[in-house]
Amino acid sequence: MSLSAYAEPKEAQRLEPNGLRLLAALEAMAEVGAQPDGSICRRGFSPEDRQGRELLGRWLREAGLSVRVDAAGNLIARREGLEPSLPALVTGSHLDTVPTGGRYDGTLGVIAGLEVLRCLQESNHPLRHPLELVVFADEESTMVGCKGMTGRASADPAAYATSNGESIERNLARIGGDWAHLASANRSDHAIAAFVELHVEQGGVLEQRQHDIGVVQGVVGQRRFTIRVNGQANHAGTTPMDERQDALVAASHVVLAVQQLAALHPGDPVATVGKLEVWPNAANVVPGEVVMSVDLRDLSADVLSGLEGDLRQRLSEVEARSGCRVLIEPQFEVKPTPAAPALMQTIADCAAHLGYSASPLPSRASHDAQEMGRRWPMGMIFVPSHRGLSHSAAEYTSLEQCLAGTSVLLASLLKLDQDLNPG
């Protein structure tokens, strides 16, 4: 759809998010789990998480919306449409945080969805499709909510590493979920028309570009490995340099190789050595073993495969030069999830129509949209993160930026309501 084809109905021209109400809701939610250092702690299933969900549920019911919790612990508000047989338009994100989280990560997408629903309710503006707001359960740890909704949740309780160390069965019960009936959270293919998530970027690209809106191209895939470099521990004083099998020296070449792979490889990948363990880790001993993590991310599965192949080749070269044995062990793989082109175009058109600058970019962090996009058409809207900071008390997105994202979300949902499933 071209921008020239954008035709907003007269009724929609009067629909604008209420900035003061949006700010008040963001501020009220930030008080739930507030820490002395200014960060927010609402770990999944914690009392603070439950308090935040209860607060949001109260706001939704006060707006005249039906609210339920599915077996996967997702809190779902629904506004019926004029054509109840149509699949739902869905928006949402999460309210749980990391231990020292910020006030916008996840929360903005939820509060913006609340504001969209409030705006529609107070104006009595009808939609053809039902509209749902979902607060996904435990995004920061198990992602049981979005995986349950998409039918990709493991049936093995041991597969869930919860932040409080308690069983997934007990945790789900705390928030109204039901482990015994987890499969019932799986929505049918025809239940959802599209999913659109508003989120802070959690990076500095939009701020660097000086753009208001990010049109997310998709959520990158990840491949993570453990690399073990085995040398020979020996006396640091008595072992000549040319007779050493120094595992740390060999590992340093691996670290540089990982950096070079991402910098030189076609596409726009990132590669990180984030964890390093040295044995015996003593000042007077030549290191005998190093264990490190390698994290590869890109939007293209082909690029990831190319990176992995090149990494394995580089490791063989390091092994041959150093005399150390270099082993690579896959840890996990998450496939990339591209955004639906039609939703990207809708978001871009709506941003332009509203006068906001916008540009495409990938999401290199995981989101609920990554799982939702494996089943249904998915789009994501990013707004800038000041200095690219997130998962910290320093996380900041201005009210104007939050309002811009909410406006684009509202306009996109209105446009999708017109365009999808034409009668």
JSON list of C-alpha atoms in Angstrom, two decimals, residues 152-250:
[
{"chain": "A", "resi": 152, "resn": "ARG", "atom": "CA", "xyz": [5.10, -23.78, 21.34]},
{"chain": "A", "resi": 153, "resn": "ALA", "atom": "CA", "xyz": [5.31, -24.15, 25.13]},
{"chain": "A", "resi": 154, "resn": "SER", "atom": "CA", "xyz": [7.13, -27.22, 26.39]},
{"chain": "A", "resi": 155, "resn": "ALA", "atom": "CA", "xyz": [5.00, -29.75, 28.26]},
{"chain": "A", "resi": 156, "resn": "ASP", "atom": "CA", "xyz": [7.97, -30.57, 30.50]},
{"chain": "A", "resi": 157, "resn": "PRO", "atom": "CA", "xyz": [7.92, -28.52, 33.72]},
{"chain": "A", "resi": 158, "resn": "ALA", "atom": "CA", "xyz": [11.69, -28.97, 34.04]},
{"chain": "A", "resi": 159, "resn": "ALA", "atom": "CA", "xyz": [12.16, -26.94, 30.84]},
{"chain": "A", "resi": 160, "resn": "TYR", "atom": "CA", "xyz": [11.20, -23.70, 32.64]},
{"chain": "A", "resi": 161, "resn": "ALA", "atom": "CA", "xyz": [13.92, -21.89, 34.59]},
{"chain": "A", "resi": 162, "resn": "THR", "atom": "CA", "xyz": [11.83, -19.42, 36.60]},
{"chain": "A", "resi": 163, "resn": "SER", "atom": "CA", "xyz": [13.42, -16.38, 38.22]},
{"chain": "A", "resi": 164, "resn": "ASN", "atom": "CA", "xyz": [12.22, -17.39, 41.70]},
{"chain": "A", "resi": 165, "resn": "GLY", "atom": "CA", "xyz": [13.35, -21.00, 41.35]},
{"chain": "A", "resi": 166, "resn": "GLU", "atom": "CA", "xyz": [9.88, -22.36, 42.00]},
{"chain": "A", "resi": 167, "resn": "SER", "atom": "CA", "xyz": [7.97, -24.73, 39.72]},
{"chain": "A", "resi": 168, "resn": "ILE", "atom": "CA", "xyz": [6.17, -23.40, 36.68]},
{"chain": "A", "resi": 169, "resn": "GLU", "atom": "CA", "xyz": [3.02, -25.16, 37.92]},
{"chain": "A", "resi": 170, "resn": "ARG", "atom": "CA", "xyz": [2.99, -23.19, 41.17]},
{"chain": "A", "resi": 171, "resn": "ASN", "atom": "CA", "xyz": [3.96, -19.93, 39.51]},
{"chain": "A", "resi": 172, "resn": "LEU", "atom": "CA", "xyz": [1.22, -20.11, 36.90]},
{"chain": "A", "resi": 173, "resn": "ALA", "atom": "CA", "xyz": [-1.36, -20.79, 39.60]},
{"chain": "A", "resi": 174, "resn": "ARG", "atom": "CA", "xyz": [-0.30, -17.58, 41.34]},
{"chain": "A", "resi": 175, "resn": "ILE", "atom": "CA", "xyz": [-1.35, -15.44, 38.38]},
{"chain": "A", "resi": 176, "resn": "GLY", "atom": "CA", "xyz": [-4.48, -17.36, 37.45]},
{"chain": "A", "resi": 177, "resn": "GLY", "atom": "CA", "xyz": [-2.92, -19.76, 34.94]},
{"chain": "A", "resi": 178, "resn": "ASP", "atom": "CA", "xyz": [-3.43, -23.51, 34.90]},
{"chain": "A", "resi": 179, "resn": "TRP", "atom": "CA", "xyz": [-0.51, -25.79, 34.07]},
{"chain": "A", "resi": 180, "resn": "ALA", "atom": "CA", "xyz": [-2.75, -28.85, 33.80]},
{"chain": "A", "resi": 181, "resn": "HIS", "atom": "CA", "xyz": [-4.63, -27.20, 30.93]},
{"chain": "A", "resi": 182, "resn": "LEU", "atom": "CA", "xyz": [-1.72, -25.31, 29.34]},
{"chain": "A", "resi": 183, "resn": "ALA", "atom": "CA", "xyz": [-2.64, -26.59, 25.88]},
{"chain": "A", "resi": 184, "resn": "SER", "atom": "CA", "xyz": [-5.94, -24.69, 26.06]},
{"chain": "A", "resi": 185, "resn": "ALA", "atom": "CA", "xyz": [-4.01, -21.39, 25.75]},
{"chain": "A", "resi": 186, "resn": "ASN", "atom": "CA", "xyz": [-3.03, -22.34, 22.19]},
{"chain": "A", "resi": 187, "resn": "ARG", "atom": "CA", "xyz": [-5.06, -20.11, 19.86]},
{"chain": "A", "resi": 188, "resn": "SER", "atom": "CA", "xyz": [-6.28, -21.40, 16.51]},
{"chain": "A", "resi": 189, "resn": "ASP", "atom": "CA", "xyz": [-4.76, -20.18, 13.25]},
{"chain": "A", "resi": 190, "resn": "HIS", "atom": "CA", "xyz": [-7.94, -18.24, 12.53]},
{"chain": "A", "resi": 191, "resn": "ALA", "atom": "CA", "xyz": [-8.25, -16.60, 15.96]},
{"chain": "A", "resi": 192, "resn": "ILE", "atom": "CA", "xyz": [-5.83, -13.74, 15.25]},
{"chain": "A", "resi": 193, "resn": "ALA", "atom": "CA", "xyz": [-5.67, -11.49, 12.19]},
{"chain": "A", "resi": 194, "resn": "ALA", "atom": "CA", "xyz": [-2.46, -9.67, 13.12]},
{"chain": "A", "resi": 195, "resn": "PHE", "atom": "CA", "xyz": [-0.28, -8.85, 16.11]},
{"chain": "A", "resi": 196, "resn": "VAL", "atom": "CA", "xyz": [1.30, -5.41, 16.56]},
{"chain": "A", "resi": 197, "resn": "GLU", "atom": "CA", "xyz": [3.65, -4.67, 19.47]},
{"chain": "A", "resi": 198, "resn": "LEU", "atom": "CA", "xyz": [4.92, -1.24, 20.49]},
{"chain": "A", "resi": 199, "resn": "HIS", "atom": "CA", "xyz": [8.25, -1.35, 22.31]},
{"chain": "A", "resi": 200, "resn": "VAL", "atom": "CA", "xyz": [11.17, 0.86, 23.21]},
{"chain": "A", "resi": 201, "resn": "GLU", "atom": "CA", "xyz": [14.12, 0.14, 20.94]},
{"chain": "A", "resi": 202, "resn": "GLN", "atom": "CA", "xyz": [16.55, -0.77, 23.74]},
{"chain": "A", "resi": 203, "resn": "GLY", "atom": "CA", "xyz": [19.34, 0.43, 21.49]},
{"chain": "A", "resi": 204, "resn": "GLY", "atom": "CA", "xyz": [20.63, 3.70, 20.11]},
{"chain": "A", "resi": 205, "resn": "VAL", "atom": "CA", "xyz": [19.93, 3.45, 16.36]},
{"chain": "A", "resi": 206, "resn": "LEU", "atom": "CA", "xyz": [16.81, 5.64, 16.22]},
{"chain": "A", "resi": 207, "resn": "GLU", "atom": "CA", "xyz": [18.37, 8.31, 18.41]},
{"chain": "A", "resi": 208, "resn": "GLN", "atom": "CA", "xyz": [21.47, 8.32, 16.21]},
{"chain": "A", "resi": 209, "resn": "ARG", "atom": "CA", "xyz": [19.32, 8.62, 13.09]},
{"chain": "A", "resi": 210, "resn": "GLN", "atom": "CA", "xyz": [17.12, 11.24, 14.79]},
{"chain": "A", "resi": 211, "resn": "HIS", "atom": "CA", "xyz": [14.03, 9.31, 13.75]},
{"chain": "A", "resi": 212, "resn": "ASP", "atom": "CA", "xyz": [10.77, 9.16, 15.70]},
{"chain": "A", "resi": 213, "resn": "ILE", "atom": "CA", "xyz": [9.64, 5.66, 14.76]},
{"chain": "A", "resi": 214, "resn": "GLY", "atom": "CA", "xyz": [11.33, 2.39, 13.99]},
{"chain": "A", "resi": 215, "resn": "VAL", "atom": "CA", "xyz": [9.56, 0.06, 11.58]},
{"chain": "A", "resi": 216, "resn": "VAL", "atom": "CA", "xyz": [10.83, -3.29, 12.78]},
{"chain": "A", "resi": 217, "resn": "GLN", "atom": "CA", "xyz": [11.89, -5.67, 10.00]},
{"chain": "A", "resi": 218, "resn": "GLY", "atom": "CA", "xyz": [11.75, -8.67, 12.30]},
{"chain": "A", "resi": 219, "resn": "VAL", "atom": "CA", "xyz": [13.30, -10.19, 15.40]},
{"chain": "A", "resi": 220, "resn": "VAL", "atom": "CA", "xyz": [16.74, -11.65, 14.82]},
{"chain": "A", "resi": 221, "resn": "GLY", "atom": "CA", "xyz": [17.60, -15.29, 15.23]},
{"chain": "A", "resi": 222, "resn": "GLN", "atom": "CA", "xyz": [20.23, -16.39, 17.70]},
{"chain": "A", "resi": 223, "resn": "ARG", "atom": "CA", "xyz": [22.81, -19.14, 17.80]},
{"chain": "A", "resi": 224, "resn": "ARG", "atom": "CA", "xyz": [24.74, -19.55, 21.02]},
{"chain": "A", "resi": 225, "resn": "PHE", "atom": "CA", "xyz": [27.75, -21.76, 21.60]},
{"chain": "A", "resi": 226, "resn": "THR", "atom": "CA", "xyz": [30.20, -22.75, 24.31]},
{"chain": "A", "resi": 227, "resn": "ILE", "atom": "CA", "xyz": [33.82, -22.86, 23.16]},
{"chain": "A", "resi": 228, "resn": "ARG", "atom": "CA", "xyz": [36.43, -24.76, 25.16]},
{"chain": "A", "resi": 229, "resn": "VAL", "atom": "CA", "xyz": [40.11, -24.10, 24.61]},
{"chain": "A", "resi": 230, "resn": "ASN", "atom": "CA", "xyz": [42.28, -26.81, 26.17]},
{"chain": "A", "resi": 231, "resn": "GLY", "atom": "CA", "xyz": [45.97, -26.12, 26.56]},
{"chain": "A", "resi": 232, "resn": "GLN", "atom": "CA", "xyz": [48.48, -27.14, 29.22]},
{"chain": "A", "resi": 233, "resn": "ALA", "atom": "CA", "xyz": [48.64, -25.50, 32.64]},
{"chain": "A", "resi": 234, "resn": "ASN", "atom": "CA", "xyz": [52.27, -24.92, 33.62]},
{"chain": "A", "resi": 235, "resn": "HIS", "atom": "CA", "xyz": [54.58, -22.80, 35.75]},
{"chain": "A", "resi": 236, "resn": "ALA", "atom": "CA", "xyz": [54.56, -19.18, 34.57]},
{"chain": "A", "resi": 237, "resn": "GLY", "atom": "CA", "xyz": [58.20, -18.65, 35.49]},
{"chain": "A", "resi": 238, "resn": "THR", "atom": "CA", "xyz": [59.87, -21.83, 34.30]},
{"chain": "A", "resi": 239, "resn": "THR", "atom": "CA", "xyz": [58.03, -22.49, 31.04]},
{"chain": "A", "resi": 240, "resn": "PRO", "atom": "CA", "xyz": [59.74, -20.83, 28.02]},
{"chain": "A", "resi": 241, "resn": "MET", "atom": "CA", "xyz": [57.47, -18.86, 25.72]},
{"chain": "A", "resi": 242, "resn": "ASP", "atom": "CA", "xyz": [58.06, -21.15, 22.75]},
{"chain": "A", "resi": 243, "resn": "GLU", "atom": "CA", "xyz": [57.13, -24.24, 24.74]},
{"chain": "A", "resi": 244, "resn": "ARG", "atom": "CA", "xyz": [53.76, -23.06, 26.03]},
{"chain": "A", "resi": 245, "resn": "GLN", "atom": "CA", "xyz": [50.27, -24.25, 25.19]},
{"chain": "A", "resi": 246, "resn": "ASP", "atom": "CA", "xyz": [48.61, -21.15, 26.60]},
{"chain": "A", "resi": 247, "resn": "ALA", "atom": "CA", "xyz": [44.85, -21.58, 26.45]},
{"chain": "A", "resi": 248, "resn": "LEU", "atom": "CA", "xyz": [44.20, -17.90, 27.17]},
{"chain": "A", "resi": 249, "resn": "VAL", "atom": "CA", "xyz": [46.41, -16.69, 24.32]},
{"chain": "A", "resi": 250, "resn": "ALA", "atom": "CA", "xyz": [44.60, -19.07, 21.98]}
]
